[in-house]
mmCIF file of C-alpha atoms in Angstrom:
data_model
loop_
_atom_site.group_PDB
_atom_site.id
_atom_site.type_symbol
_atom_site.label_atom_id
_atom_site.label_comp_id
_atom_site.label_asym_id
_atom_site.label_seq_id
_atom_site.Cartn_x
_atom_site.Cartn_y
_atom_site.Cartn_z
ATOM 1 C CA MET A 591 0.012 -0.006 -0.001
ATOM 2 C CA THR A 592 1.337 3.410 -0.977
ATOM 3 C CA LYS A 593 1.734 6.140 1.617
ATOM 4 C CA PRO A 594 -1.381 8.341 1.748
ATOM 5 C CA SER A 595 -0.951 11.878 0.447
ATOM 6 C CA VAL A 596 -1.357 14.970 2.638
ATOM 7 C CA LYS A 597 -4.558 15.825 0.728
ATOM 8 C CA SER A 598 -6.033 12.338 1.251
ATOM 9 C CA ILE A 599 -5.210 12.385 4.966
ATOM 10 C CA LYS A 600 -6.884 15.823 5.345
ATOM 11 C CA ARG A 601 -10.006 14.463 3.577
ATOM 12 C CA SER A 602 -9.950 11.328 5.759
ATOM 13 C CA LYS A 603 -9.822 13.336 8.972
ATOM 14 C CA LEU A 604 -12.949 15.135 7.786
ATOM 15 C CA MET A 605 -14.566 11.760 7.008
ATOM 16 C CA TYR A 606 -13.641 10.632 10.529
ATOM 17 C CA ILE A 607 -15.568 13.592 11.967
ATOM 18 C CA PHE A 608 -18.663 12.689 9.938
ATOM 19 C CA GLU A 609 -18.238 8.964 10.725
ATOM 20 C CA ALA A 610 -18.304 9.705 14.446
ATOM 21 C CA ALA A 611 -21.404 11.908 14.023
ATOM 22 C CA PHE A 612 -23.451 9.319 12.120
ATOM 23 C CA GLU A 613 -22.455 6.586 14.557
ATOM 24 C CA TYR A 614 -23.470 8.810 17.486
ATOM 25 C CA LEU A 615 -26.891 9.467 15.976
ATOM 26 C CA ILE A 616 -27.533 5.759 15.654
ATOM 27 C CA SER A 617 -26.437 5.183 19.235
ATOM 28 C CA ILE A 618 -28.970 7.757 20.470
ATOM 29 C CA LEU A 619 -31.816 5.646 19.143
ATOM 30 C CA VAL A 620 -30.701 2.498 21.001
ATOM 31 C CA ASN A 621 -29.892 4.052 24.374
ATOM 32 C CA GLY A 622 -31.479 5.820 27.335
ATOM 33 C CA SER A 623 -35.091 6.826 27.057
ATOM 34 C CA PHE A 624 -35.377 5.601 23.476
ATOM 35 C CA LEU A 625 -34.347 2.125 24.561
ATOM 36 C CA ALA A 626 -36.682 2.355 27.535
ATOM 37 C CA THR A 627 -39.555 3.161 25.206
ATOM 38 C CA LEU A 628 -38.837 0.031 23.195
ATOM 39 C CA THR A 629 -38.473 -2.194 26.238
ATOM 40 C CA ARG A 630 -41.699 -0.870 27.833
ATOM 41 C CA GLU A 631 -43.556 -1.610 24.615
ATOM 42 C CA LEU A 632 -42.252 -5.180 24.863
ATOM 43 C CA GLY A 633 -43.291 -5.393 28.549
ATOM 44 C CA MET A 634 -39.810 -5.602 30.090
ATOM 45 C CA SER A 635 -39.173 -4.656 33.743
ATOM 46 C CA ASP A 636 -37.044 -1.698 34.806
ATOM 47 C CA SER A 637 -34.334 -4.020 36.135
ATOM 48 C CA LEU A 638 -34.130 -5.937 32.883
ATOM 49 C CA THR A 639 -33.967 -2.692 30.941
ATOM 50 C CA GLY A 640 -31.050 -1.645 33.135
ATOM 51 C CA VAL A 641 -29.230 -4.892 32.428
ATOM 52 C CA LEU A 642 -29.857 -4.460 28.714
ATOM 53 C CA SER A 643 -28.437 -0.945 28.856
ATOM 54 C CA SER A 644 -25.342 -2.350 30.476
ATOM 55 C CA ILE A 645 -24.813 -4.756 27.540
ATOM 56 C CA ILE A 646 -22.987 -1.789 26.038
ATOM 57 C CA SER A 647 -20.466 -2.360 28.800
ATOM 58 C CA LEU A 648 -20.416 -6.140 28.483
ATOM 59 C CA GLY A 649 -19.842 -5.747 24.745
ATOM 60 C CA CYS A 650 -16.469 -4.212 25.552
ATOM 61 C CA LEU A 651 -15.395 -7.697 26.687
ATOM 62 C CA PHE A 652 -15.603 -8.792 23.084
ATOM 63 C CA GLN A 653 -12.986 -6.285 22.154
ATOM 64 C CA LEU A 654 -10.590 -9.067 23.206
ATOM 65 C CA LEU A 655 -11.667 -10.854 20.024
ATOM 66 C CA SER A 656 -10.158 -7.990 18.050
ATOM 67 C CA LEU A 657 -6.760 -9.160 19.307
ATOM 68 C CA SER A 658 -7.010 -12.075 16.893
ATOM 69 C CA ILE A 659 -7.146 -9.642 13.938
ATOM 70 C CA ARG A 660 -3.437 -9.335 13.265
ATOM 71 C CA ARG A 661 -3.737 -7.500 9.957
ATOM 72 C CA THR A 662 -1.768 -4.384 9.165
ATOM 73 C CA VAL A 663 -4.713 -3.155 7.050
ATOM 74 C CA VAL A 664 -8.172 -3.370 8.715
ATOM 75 C CA LYS A 665 -10.443 -1.057 6.716
ATOM 76 C CA ARG A 666 -12.551 -3.756 4.981
ATOM 77 C CA ILE A 667 -13.287 -5.810 8.100
ATOM 78 C CA VAL A 668 -14.140 -2.690 10.092
ATOM 79 C CA ILE A 669 -16.652 -1.534 7.472
ATOM 80 C CA LEU A 670 -18.252 -4.995 7.224
ATOM 81 C CA CYS A 671 -18.650 -5.330 10.997
ATOM 82 C CA SER A 672 -20.082 -1.841 11.154
ATOM 83 C CA ILE A 673 -22.783 -2.565 8.577
ATOM 84 C CA ILE A 674 -23.834 -5.815 10.308
ATOM 85 C CA ASN A 675 -23.899 -4.088 13.717
ATOM 86 C CA GLN A 676 -26.157 -1.276 12.483
ATOM 87 C CA ILE A 677 -28.525 -3.660 10.675
ATOM 88 C CA LEU A 678 -29.017 -5.410 13.994
ATOM 89 C CA PHE A 679 -29.749 -2.064 15.666
ATOM 90 C CA MET A 680 -32.336 -1.373 13.011
ATOM 91 C CA LEU A 681 -33.997 -4.710 13.713
ATOM 92 C CA LEU A 682 -34.536 -3.674 17.340
ATOM 93 C CA TYR A 683 -37.320 -1.375 16.082
ATOM 94 C CA ILE A 684 -38.793 -4.128 13.948
ATOM 95 C CA VAL A 685 -39.211 -6.643 16.811
ATOM 96 C CA PRO A 686 -42.119 -4.759 18.487
ATOM 97 C CA LEU A 687 -43.932 -4.792 15.099
ATOM 98 C CA THR A 688 -43.877 -8.563 14.735
ATOM 99 C CA SER A 689 -46.819 -10.780 15.684
ATOM 100 C CA PHE A 690 -44.639 -12.994 17.914
ATOM 101 C CA GLU A 691 -45.686 -13.648 21.497
ATOM 102 C CA GLY A 692 -43.868 -11.784 24.279
ATOM 103 C CA THR A 693 -42.074 -14.996 25.234
ATOM 104 C CA ILE A 694 -40.430 -14.882 21.803
ATOM 105 C CA ARG A 695 -40.111 -11.168 21.182
ATOM 106 C CA ILE A 696 -38.239 -10.375 24.413
ATOM 107 C CA PRO A 697 -35.541 -13.094 23.961
ATOM 108 C CA LEU A 698 -35.222 -12.112 20.305
ATOM 109 C CA PHE A 699 -34.720 -8.458 21.262
ATOM 110 C CA ILE A 700 -32.052 -9.475 23.803
ATOM 111 C CA VAL A 701 -30.216 -11.610 21.257
ATOM 112 C CA LEU A 702 -30.262 -8.783 18.693
ATOM 113 C CA ILE A 703 -28.910 -6.101 21.009
ATOM 114 C CA PHE A 704 -26.318 -8.506 22.436
ATOM 115 C CA SER A 705 -25.151 -9.518 18.944
ATOM 116 C CA ALA A 706 -25.047 -5.905 17.766
ATOM 117 C CA TYR A 707 -22.688 -4.870 20.517
ATOM 118 C CA LEU A 708 -20.587 -8.026 20.142
ATOM 119 C CA ILE A 709 -19.882 -7.271 16.465
ATOM 120 C CA TYR A 710 -19.409 -3.561 17.148
ATOM 121 C CA ASN A 711 -16.719 -4.227 19.746
ATOM 122 C CA ILE A 712 -14.803 -6.750 17.639
ATOM 123 C CA ALA A 713 -13.984 -3.958 15.173
ATOM 124 C CA HIS A 714 -13.965 -0.919 17.488
ATOM 125 C CA PRO A 715 -10.299 -0.951 18.691
ATOM 126 C CA LYS A 716 -9.057 -1.454 15.126
ATOM 127 C CA LYS A 717 -11.284 1.337 13.818
ATOM 128 C CA ILE A 718 -10.136 3.820 16.477
ATOM 129 C CA ASN A 719 -6.485 2.937 15.920
ATOM 130 C CA TRP A 720 -6.933 3.296 12.094
ATOM 131 C CA LEU A 721 -8.672 6.694 12.218
ATOM 132 C CA MET A 722 -6.773 8.195 15.161
ATOM 133 C CA SER A 723 -3.471 7.389 13.405
ATOM 134 C CA LEU A 724 -4.383 10.035 10.865
ATOM 135 C CA VAL A 725 -4.271 12.772 13.554
ATOM 136 C CA GLU A 726 -1.059 14.494 14.619
ATOM 137 C CA ASP A 727 0.029 13.732 18.207
ATOM 138 C CA ASN A 728 0.082 17.353 19.384
ATOM 139 C CA TYR A 729 -3.388 18.013 17.875
ATOM 140 C CA ARG A 730 -5.377 15.050 19.221
ATOM 141 C CA GLY A 731 -7.073 16.991 21.982
ATOM 142 C CA SER A 732 -8.269 19.816 19.708
ATOM 143 C CA PHE A 733 -9.225 17.389 16.899
ATOM 144 C CA THR A 734 -11.209 15.208 19.281
ATOM 145 C CA ALA A 735 -12.961 18.297 20.624
ATOM 146 C CA ASN A 736 -13.958 19.382 17.122
ATOM 147 C CA LYS A 737 -15.170 15.877 16.324
ATOM 148 C CA GLU A 738 -17.296 15.745 19.445
ATOM 149 C CA ILE A 739 -18.728 19.223 18.872
ATOM 150 C CA ILE A 740 -20.040 18.217 15.434
ATOM 151 C CA SER A 741 -21.514 14.981 16.897
ATOM 152 C CA LEU A 742 -23.117 16.831 19.760
ATOM 153 C CA ILE A 743 -24.675 19.583 17.677
ATOM 154 C CA SER A 744 -26.196 17.078 15.286
ATOM 155 C CA GLY A 745 -27.210 14.860 18.226
ATOM 156 C CA MET A 746 -29.006 17.748 19.941
ATOM 157 C CA VAL A 747 -31.223 18.382 16.952
ATOM 158 C CA PHE A 748 -31.643 14.701 16.159
ATOM 159 C CA SER A 749 -32.571 13.708 19.720
ATOM 160 C CA PHE A 750 -35.149 16.492 19.998
ATOM 161 C CA VAL A 751 -36.728 15.715 16.626
ATOM 162 C CA MET A 752 -36.860 11.955 17.186
ATOM 163 C CA GLY A 753 -38.158 12.387 20.763
ATOM 164 C CA THR A 754 -40.917 14.660 19.468
ATOM 165 C CA VAL A 755 -41.830 12.218 16.701
ATOM 166 C CA ILE A 756 -42.035 9.260 19.043
ATOM 167 C CA ASP A 757 -44.007 11.217 21.656
ATOM 168 C CA TYR A 758 -46.477 12.352 18.991
ATOM 169 C CA PHE A 759 -47.215 8.882 17.619
ATOM 170 C CA SER A 760 -47.268 7.405 21.112
ATOM 171 C CA SER A 761 -49.861 9.947 22.292
ATOM 172 C CA THR A 762 -52.053 9.202 19.257
ATOM 173 C CA GLY A 763 -51.830 5.439 19.770
ATOM 174 C CA LYS A 764 -49.617 4.923 16.720
ATOM 175 C CA ILE A 765 -46.374 3.924 18.335
ATOM 176 C CA ARG A 766 -45.777 1.353 15.591
ATOM 177 C CA VAL A 767 -45.496 4.118 13.036
ATOM 178 C CA ALA A 768 -42.812 5.777 15.222
ATOM 179 C CA PHE A 769 -40.855 2.498 15.296
ATOM 180 C CA ILE A 770 -41.016 2.171 11.479
ATOM 181 C CA ILE A 771 -39.724 5.694 11.079
ATOM 182 C CA SER A 772 -36.923 5.043 13.562
ATOM 183 C CA ALA A 773 -35.882 1.847 11.729
ATOM 184 C CA PHE A 774 -35.771 3.720 8.413
ATOM 185 C CA VAL A 775 -33.708 6.538 9.951
ATOM 186 C CA ILE A 776 -31.153 4.002 11.259
ATOM 187 C CA PHE A 777 -30.925 2.488 7.736
ATOM 188 C CA VAL A 778 -30.209 5.907 6.145
ATOM 189 C CA LEU A 779 -27.607 6.728 8.775
ATOM 190 C CA MET A 780 -25.962 3.313 8.243
ATOM 191 C CA VAL A 781 -25.495 4.036 4.536
ATOM 192 C CA LEU A 782 -23.982 7.490 5.244
ATOM 193 C CA HIS A 783 -21.747 6.061 7.959
ATOM 194 C CA SER A 784 -20.432 3.368 5.646
ATOM 195 C CA LEU A 785 -19.592 5.894 2.935
ATOM 196 C CA THR A 786 -17.509 8.009 5.314
ATOM 197 C CA MET A 787 -15.248 5.025 6.029
ATOM 198 C CA LEU A 788 -15.056 4.021 2.395
ATOM 199 C CA PHE A 789 -13.667 7.483 1.540
ATOM 200 C CA ALA A 790 -11.120 7.467 4.397
ATOM 201 C CA VAL A 791 -7.578 6.277 3.703
ATOM 202 C CA GLU A 792 -5.582 4.023 5.990
ATOM 203 C CA LYS A 793 -2.016 4.155 7.236
ATOM 204 C CA PRO A 794 -0.913 0.532 7.463
ATOM 205 C CA LEU A 795 1.024 -0.620 10.495
ATOM 206 C CA PRO A 796 4.584 -1.845 10.093
ATOM 207 C CA SER A 797 4.609 -5.334 8.556
ATOM 208 C CA ASN A 798 5.821 -6.981 11.784
ATOM 209 C CA ALA A 799 3.708 -4.943 14.222
ATOM 210 C CA GLN A 800 0.732 -7.282 14.466
ATOM 211 C CA LYS A 801 2.249 -10.689 14.014
ATOM 212 C CA ASP A 802 3.108 -12.056 17.481
ATOM 213 C CA LEU A 803 -0.080 -11.921 19.594
ATOM 214 C CA LYS A 804 1.350 -13.724 22.627
ATOM 215 C CA HIS A 805 4.469 -11.540 22.804
ATOM 216 C CA SER A 806 2.415 -8.391 22.326
ATOM 217 C CA LEU A 807 -0.015 -9.297 25.119
ATOM 218 C CA LEU A 808 2.809 -10.126 27.543
ATOM 219 C CA GLU A 809 4.444 -6.800 26.861
ATOM 220 C CA LEU A 810 1.199 -4.914 27.430
ATOM 221 C CA LEU A 811 0.299 -6.748 30.635
ATOM 222 C CA LYS A 812 3.763 -5.980 32.033
ATOM 223 C CA ASN A 813 3.427 -2.307 31.059
ATOM 224 C CA LYS A 814 2.509 -0.255 34.151
ATOM 225 C CA ASN A 815 0.884 2.374 31.955
ATOM 226 C CA THR A 816 -1.581 -0.174 30.603
ATOM 227 C CA LEU A 817 -2.493 -1.277 34.092
ATOM 228 C CA HIS A 818 -2.900 2.304 35.355
ATOM 229 C CA ILE A 819 -5.150 3.235 32.442
ATOM 230 C CA ALA A 820 -7.166 0.035 32.940
ATOM 231 C CA VAL A 821 -7.871 1.033 36.513
ATOM 232 C CA ILE A 822 -9.167 4.443 35.350
ATOM 233 C CA PHE A 823 -11.456 2.692 32.822
ATOM 234 C CA LEU A 824 -12.595 0.290 35.524
ATOM 235 C CA LEU A 825 -13.468 2.887 38.171
ATOM 236 C CA HIS A 826 -15.287 5.056 35.649
ATOM 237 C CA ASN A 827 -17.300 2.135 34.313
ATOM 238 C CA ILE A 828 -18.320 0.969 37.754
ATOM 239 C CA SER A 829 -19.517 4.462 38.629
ATOM 240 C CA THR A 830 -21.384 4.743 35.323
ATOM 241 C CA TYR A 831 -23.030 1.320 35.227
ATOM 242 C CA ILE A 832 -24.159 1.342 38.841
ATOM 243 C CA SER A 833 -26.561 4.170 38.110
ATOM 244 C CA THR A 834 -27.028 5.496 34.557
ATOM 245 C CA PRO A 835 -28.627 2.367 33.044
ATOM 246 C CA PHE A 836 -31.573 3.021 35.371
ATOM 247 C CA TYR A 837 -31.956 6.755 34.736
ATOM 248 C CA GLY A 838 -34.061 6.328 31.599
ATOM 249 C CA THR A 839 -36.828 4.417 33.372
ATOM 250 C CA TYR A 840 -36.537 6.707 36.407
ATOM 251 C CA GLN A 841 -37.145 9.773 34.235
ATOM 252 C CA ILE A 842 -40.151 8.520 32.296
ATOM 253 C CA GLY A 843 -41.465 6.399 35.204
ATOM 254 C CA GLU A 844 -41.156 7.718 38.757
ATOM 255 C CA LEU A 845 -40.458 11.303 37.739
ATOM 256 C CA GLY A 846 -43.078 11.311 34.970
ATOM 257 C CA LEU A 847 -40.954 13.161 32.415
ATOM 258 C CA SER A 848 -41.900 12.961 28.756
ATOM 259 C CA LEU A 849 -39.449 11.884 26.060
ATOM 260 C CA LYS A 850 -39.659 15.390 24.632
ATOM 261 C CA PHE A 851 -38.648 16.962 27.951
ATOM 262 C CA VAL A 852 -35.884 14.407 28.455
ATOM 263 C CA SER A 853 -34.618 15.282 24.961
ATOM 264 C CA ILE A 854 -34.568 18.969 25.911
ATOM 265 C CA ILE A 855 -32.581 18.464 29.136
ATOM 266 C CA VAL A 856 -30.184 16.128 27.308
ATOM 267 C CA LEU A 857 -29.799 18.999 24.857
ATOM 268 C CA SER A 858 -28.809 21.307 27.740
ATOM 269 C CA GLY A 859 -26.063 18.852 28.633
ATOM 270 C CA SER A 860 -24.911 18.722 25.028
ATOM 271 C CA VAL A 861 -24.751 22.542 24.940
ATOM 272 C CA SER A 862 -22.522 22.617 28.067
ATOM 273 C CA ARG A 863 -20.361 19.849 26.593
ATOM 274 C CA ILE A 864 -19.960 21.769 23.368
ATOM 275 C CA LEU A 865 -18.983 24.936 25.200
ATOM 276 C CA VAL A 866 -16.197 23.220 27.147
ATOM 277 C CA SER A 867 -14.916 20.725 24.549
ATOM 278 C CA LYS A 868 -12.482 23.155 22.909
ATOM 279 C CA PHE A 869 -11.226 24.237 26.329
ATOM 280 C CA TRP A 870 -10.651 20.642 27.465
ATOM 281 C CA GLY A 871 -8.961 19.730 24.135
ATOM 282 C CA SER A 872 -6.550 22.684 24.362
ATOM 283 C CA TYR A 873 -5.908 21.935 28.076
ATOM 284 C CA ALA A 874 -5.022 18.329 27.241
ATOM 285 C CA ASP A 875 -2.702 19.322 24.389
ATOM 286 C CA LYS A 876 -0.899 21.777 26.678
ATOM 287 C CA ASN A 877 -0.816 19.590 29.809
ATOM 288 C CA SER A 878 -1.926 15.955 29.490
ATOM 289 C CA PHE A 879 -5.062 13.866 29.174
ATOM 290 C CA ALA A 880 -4.379 12.497 32.666
ATOM 291 C CA ALA A 881 -4.520 16.016 34.136
ATOM 292 C CA MET A 882 -7.658 16.751 32.164
ATOM 293 C CA ILE A 883 -9.606 13.647 33.172
ATOM 294 C CA GLU A 884 -8.931 14.305 36.837
ATOM 295 C CA LYS A 885 -10.654 17.704 36.578
ATOM 296 C CA CYS A 886 -13.535 16.153 34.639
ATOM 297 C CA PHE A 887 -14.142 13.500 37.260
ATOM 298 C CA ILE A 888 -14.692 16.302 39.787
ATOM 299 C CA PHE A 889 -17.506 17.745 37.635
ATOM 300 C CA LEU A 890 -18.943 14.236 37.275
ATOM 301 C CA GLY A 891 -19.072 13.925 41.046
ATOM 302 C CA PHE A 892 -21.082 17.150 41.358
ATOM 303 C CA ALA A 893 -23.461 15.858 38.644
ATOM 304 C CA GLU A 894 -24.112 12.701 40.612
ATOM 305 C CA VAL A 895 -24.878 14.765 43.727
ATOM 306 C CA CYS A 896 -27.685 16.394 41.744
ATOM 307 C CA VAL A 897 -29.298 13.037 40.965
ATOM 308 C CA ILE A 898 -29.154 12.097 44.651
ATOM 309 C CA PHE A 899 -31.583 14.989 45.268
ATOM 310 C CA ALA A 900 -33.782 14.277 42.219
ATOM 311 C CA THR A 901 -37.241 13.572 43.714
ATOM 312 C CA PRO A 902 -40.577 14.004 41.882
ATOM 313 C CA SER A 903 -40.826 17.585 43.225
ATOM 314 C CA LEU A 904 -37.250 18.485 42.253
ATOM 315 C CA GLY A 905 -36.698 15.997 39.444
ATOM 316 C CA LYS A 906 -36.855 18.459 36.564
ATOM 317 C CA VAL A 907 -34.443 20.979 38.115
ATOM 318 C CA MET A 908 -32.000 18.374 39.395
ATOM 319 C CA PHE A 909 -31.789 16.536 36.085
ATOM 320 C CA VAL A 910 -31.249 19.807 34.215
ATOM 321 C CA LEU A 911 -28.316 20.502 36.567
ATOM 322 C CA TYR A 912 -27.162 16.883 36.207
ATOM 323 C CA TYR A 913 -27.005 17.053 32.440
ATOM 324 C CA ILE A 914 -25.227 20.404 32.444
ATOM 325 C CA LEU A 915 -22.531 19.221 34.892
ATOM 326 C CA HIS A 916 -22.362 15.787 33.266
ATOM 327 C CA GLY A 917 -21.913 17.517 29.890
ATOM 328 C CA ILE A 918 -18.968 19.503 31.243
ATOM 329 C CA ALA A 919 -17.428 16.271 32.597
ATOM 330 C CA SER A 920 -18.117 14.259 29.433
ATOM 331 C CA GLY A 921 -16.586 17.015 27.279
ATOM 332 C CA GLY A 922 -13.240 15.717 28.534
ATOM 333 C CA ILE A 923 -13.775 12.207 29.881
ATOM 334 C CA ASN A 924 -14.836 10.578 26.649
ATOM 335 C CA SER A 925 -11.859 12.054 24.805
ATOM 336 C CA ALA A 926 -9.376 11.266 27.550
ATOM 337 C CA LEU A 927 -10.312 7.630 27.985
ATOM 338 C CA ILE A 928 -9.341 6.940 24.389
ATOM 339 C CA ASN A 929 -6.457 9.364 24.121
ATOM 340 C CA LEU A 930 -4.779 8.146 27.303
ATOM 341 C CA ILE A 931 -4.020 5.011 25.315
ATOM 342 C CA PHE A 932 -2.374 6.975 22.481
ATOM 343 C CA GLU A 933 -0.567 9.202 24.970
ATOM 344 C CA TYR A 934 1.051 6.395 26.955
ATOM 345 C CA ILE A 935 1.129 3.404 24.554
ATOM 346 C CA PRO A 936 2.981 3.115 21.191
ATOM 347 C CA ARG A 937 0.689 3.192 18.144
ATOM 348 C CA GLU A 938 1.461 -0.400 17.030
ATOM 349 C CA LYS A 939 0.234 -1.634 20.434
ATOM 350 C CA ALA A 940 -2.559 0.919 20.928
ATOM 351 C CA ALA A 941 -5.420 -1.184 19.454
ATOM 352 C CA ASP A 942 -4.496 -4.127 21.665
ATOM 353 C CA ALA A 943 -4.138 -1.947 24.765
ATOM 354 C CA LEU A 944 -7.509 -0.324 24.034
ATOM 355 C CA ALA A 945 -9.135 -3.764 23.680
ATOM 356 C CA ILE A 946 -7.660 -5.019 26.917
ATOM 357 C CA THR A 947 -8.502 -1.947 29.054
ATOM 358 C CA GLN A 948 -12.029 -1.622 27.684
ATOM 359 C CA ALA A 949 -12.676 -5.365 27.991
ATOM 360 C CA VAL A 950 -11.702 -5.408 31.671
ATOM 361 C CA ALA A 951 -13.681 -2.259 32.458
ATOM 362 C CA GLY A 952 -16.614 -3.370 30.303
ATOM 363 C CA LEU A 953 -17.026 -6.729 32.006
ATOM 364 C CA THR A 954 -16.783 -4.986 35.361
ATOM 365 C CA GLY A 955 -19.449 -2.470 34.332
ATOM 366 C CA PHE A 956 -21.858 -5.155 33.213
ATOM 367 C CA LEU A 957 -21.389 -7.248 36.351
ATOM 368 C CA THR A 958 -21.889 -4.070 38.397
ATOM 369 C CA THR A 959 -25.307 -3.459 36.816
ATOM 370 C CA LEU A 960 -26.175 -7.137 37.204
ATOM 371 C CA CYS A 961 -25.294 -7.048 40.900
ATOM 372 C CA VAL A 962 -27.329 -3.879 41.678
ATOM 373 C CA SER A 963 -30.405 -4.914 39.685
ATOM 374 C CA PRO A 964 -31.763 -6.998 42.596
ATOM 375 C CA LEU A 965 -31.262 -3.968 44.844
ATOM 376 C CA ILE A 966 -33.350 -1.707 42.608
ATOM 377 C CA SER A 967 -36.111 -4.362 42.467
ATOM 378 C CA HIS A 968 -35.994 -4.776 46.281
ATOM 379 C CA ILE A 969 -36.356 -1.042 46.898
ATOM 380 C CA GLN A 970 -39.189 -0.639 44.383
ATOM 381 C CA ASN A 971 -41.025 -3.695 45.770
ATOM 382 C CA SER A 972 -40.640 -2.200 49.229
ATOM 383 C CA GLY A 973 -42.560 0.913 48.240
ATOM 384 C CA ASN A 974 -39.375 2.885 47.513
ATOM 385 C CA THR A 975 -37.963 2.522 50.978
ATOM 386 C CA LEU A 976 -34.650 1.167 52.256
ATOM 387 C CA PHE A 977 -34.176 0.343 55.944
ATOM 388 C CA GLY A 978 -37.389 2.229 56.597
ATOM 389 C CA ILE A 979 -36.130 5.386 54.833
ATOM 390 C CA ALA A 980 -38.205 6.782 52.010
ATOM 391 C CA ILE A 981 -35.869 6.880 49.046
ATOM 392 C CA TYR A 982 -35.939 5.967 45.355
ATOM 393 C CA ALA A 983 -33.713 3.136 44.137
ATOM 394 C CA GLN A 984 -31.920 5.356 41.642
ATOM 395 C CA GLN A 985 -30.920 7.742 44.405
ATOM 396 C CA VAL A 986 -29.327 4.880 46.388
ATOM 397 C CA LEU A 987 -27.435 3.684 43.334
ATOM 398 C CA THR A 988 -26.156 7.187 42.609
ATOM 399 C CA ILE A 989 -24.735 7.494 46.124
ATOM 400 C CA ILE A 990 -22.734 4.324 45.511
ATOM 401 C CA ALA A 991 -21.671 5.653 42.074
ATOM 402 C CA LEU A 992 -20.388 8.863 43.676
ATOM 403 C CA PHE A 993 -18.135 6.829 45.932
ATOM 404 C CA PHE A 994 -16.392 5.234 42.908
ATOM 405 C CA THR A 995 -16.108 8.630 41.183
ATOM 406 C CA VAL A 996 -14.238 9.943 44.208
ATOM 407 C CA LEU A 997 -11.943 6.905 44.040
ATOM 408 C CA ALA A 998 -11.280 7.673 40.366
ATOM 409 C CA ILE A 999 -10.295 11.247 41.248
ATOM 410 C CA LEU A 1000 -7.909 10.117 43.956
ATOM 411 C CA TYR A 1001 -6.340 7.337 41.837
ATOM 412 C CA THR A 1002 -5.814 9.640 38.870
ATOM 413 C CA ARG A 1003 -4.181 12.306 41.048
ATOM 414 C CA CYS A 1004 -2.012 9.948 43.103
ATOM 415 C CA VAL A 1005 -0.952 7.491 40.412
ATOM 416 C CA LEU A 1006 -1.503 8.396 36.759
ATOM 417 C CA THR A 1007 -0.603 12.101 36.778
ATOM 418 C CA LYS A 1008 2.636 11.231 38.615
ATOM 419 C CA ASN A 1009 3.573 8.642 35.943
ATOM 420 C CA LYS A 1010 5.447 10.709 33.360
ATOM 421 C CA GLN A 1011 6.620 7.828 31.152
ATOM 422 C CA LYS A 1012 4.708 8.125 27.889
ATOM 423 C CA ALA A 1013 4.749 6.403 24.495
#
């Protein structure tokens, strides 16, 4: 393969920005309140919906399968996996339209979403390594910020429009029409997403970089940087998957918020995230992604405090504050979790390191949600009380999540930011 020209790399970086945006729009329709709308139509419980939401985390375990892909050129297999993954997402909106009994539709839905994330995660580390290799090292923070801003702006409009559409058809008793529209939208986005990757060039790895899997894994597992980053992934995923998988049902259930309102407050979080993304990107380029993520975890902690006080009387205000603060935190966290790999690990080992760290954290996140699901059922079955105290299950889970966020802050400050040995 010939070396890509400067012009083709510039075009490919633009394609990467659009690729991320289209993928993000698809993810909106299979997460949060949109997923909760699907599962409620199928008659699933809140606890099962929470477990399904955490399949996103469990799917990270399958990133280990990407280690078996020892190719120096990965473009074709990444595109193929992407198409299959997004077709499965589209089918999630078809399942409620079938005439199957609930005993068939629910297992089928679970199999589809599980398979979708399995395939997605097999290709994900290779895709990130491929596309991020096109970005200059001293520009990764700013580039990632620009990429996220485009995704967030489009996501704001998209989430509001789709939330309004589903609310309208749901209120008129035509929810099936909303599901058909959603399936068609995913199909269109899939086509556009595939085209962006087709038009992106690829810098192949050195011919010997991906040959010896065993040797590569041993090197990575002995690398202290890999272990430190894995702990950051792990603590963040525990904090996230203890609580957030249950927020969707909490918002449209106990708090009685409409999908339209939820879309609006999610929009407020996206606005705050957009406003700080450039700042976080520049901060990371000047300092480090480790220093940046520590500051972001602090904002995440304040966001979780807001949810702790989100009762039916204060739910709207507290969740607005939550999404604003969470947006500020996410403006740096999502970028840092990926870029820490490229900051501390050599490029030829980055895809494997990303697979290992996300797999460990992902499995932990899924098991976390699985473990707390009985707790949420117990509290709800007890009339939203715990040890005689009137409290909603989601508030209890968020208190636990806050504890792990504090641990992430302390670990990052005491360990990772003091480790100056980079790639």
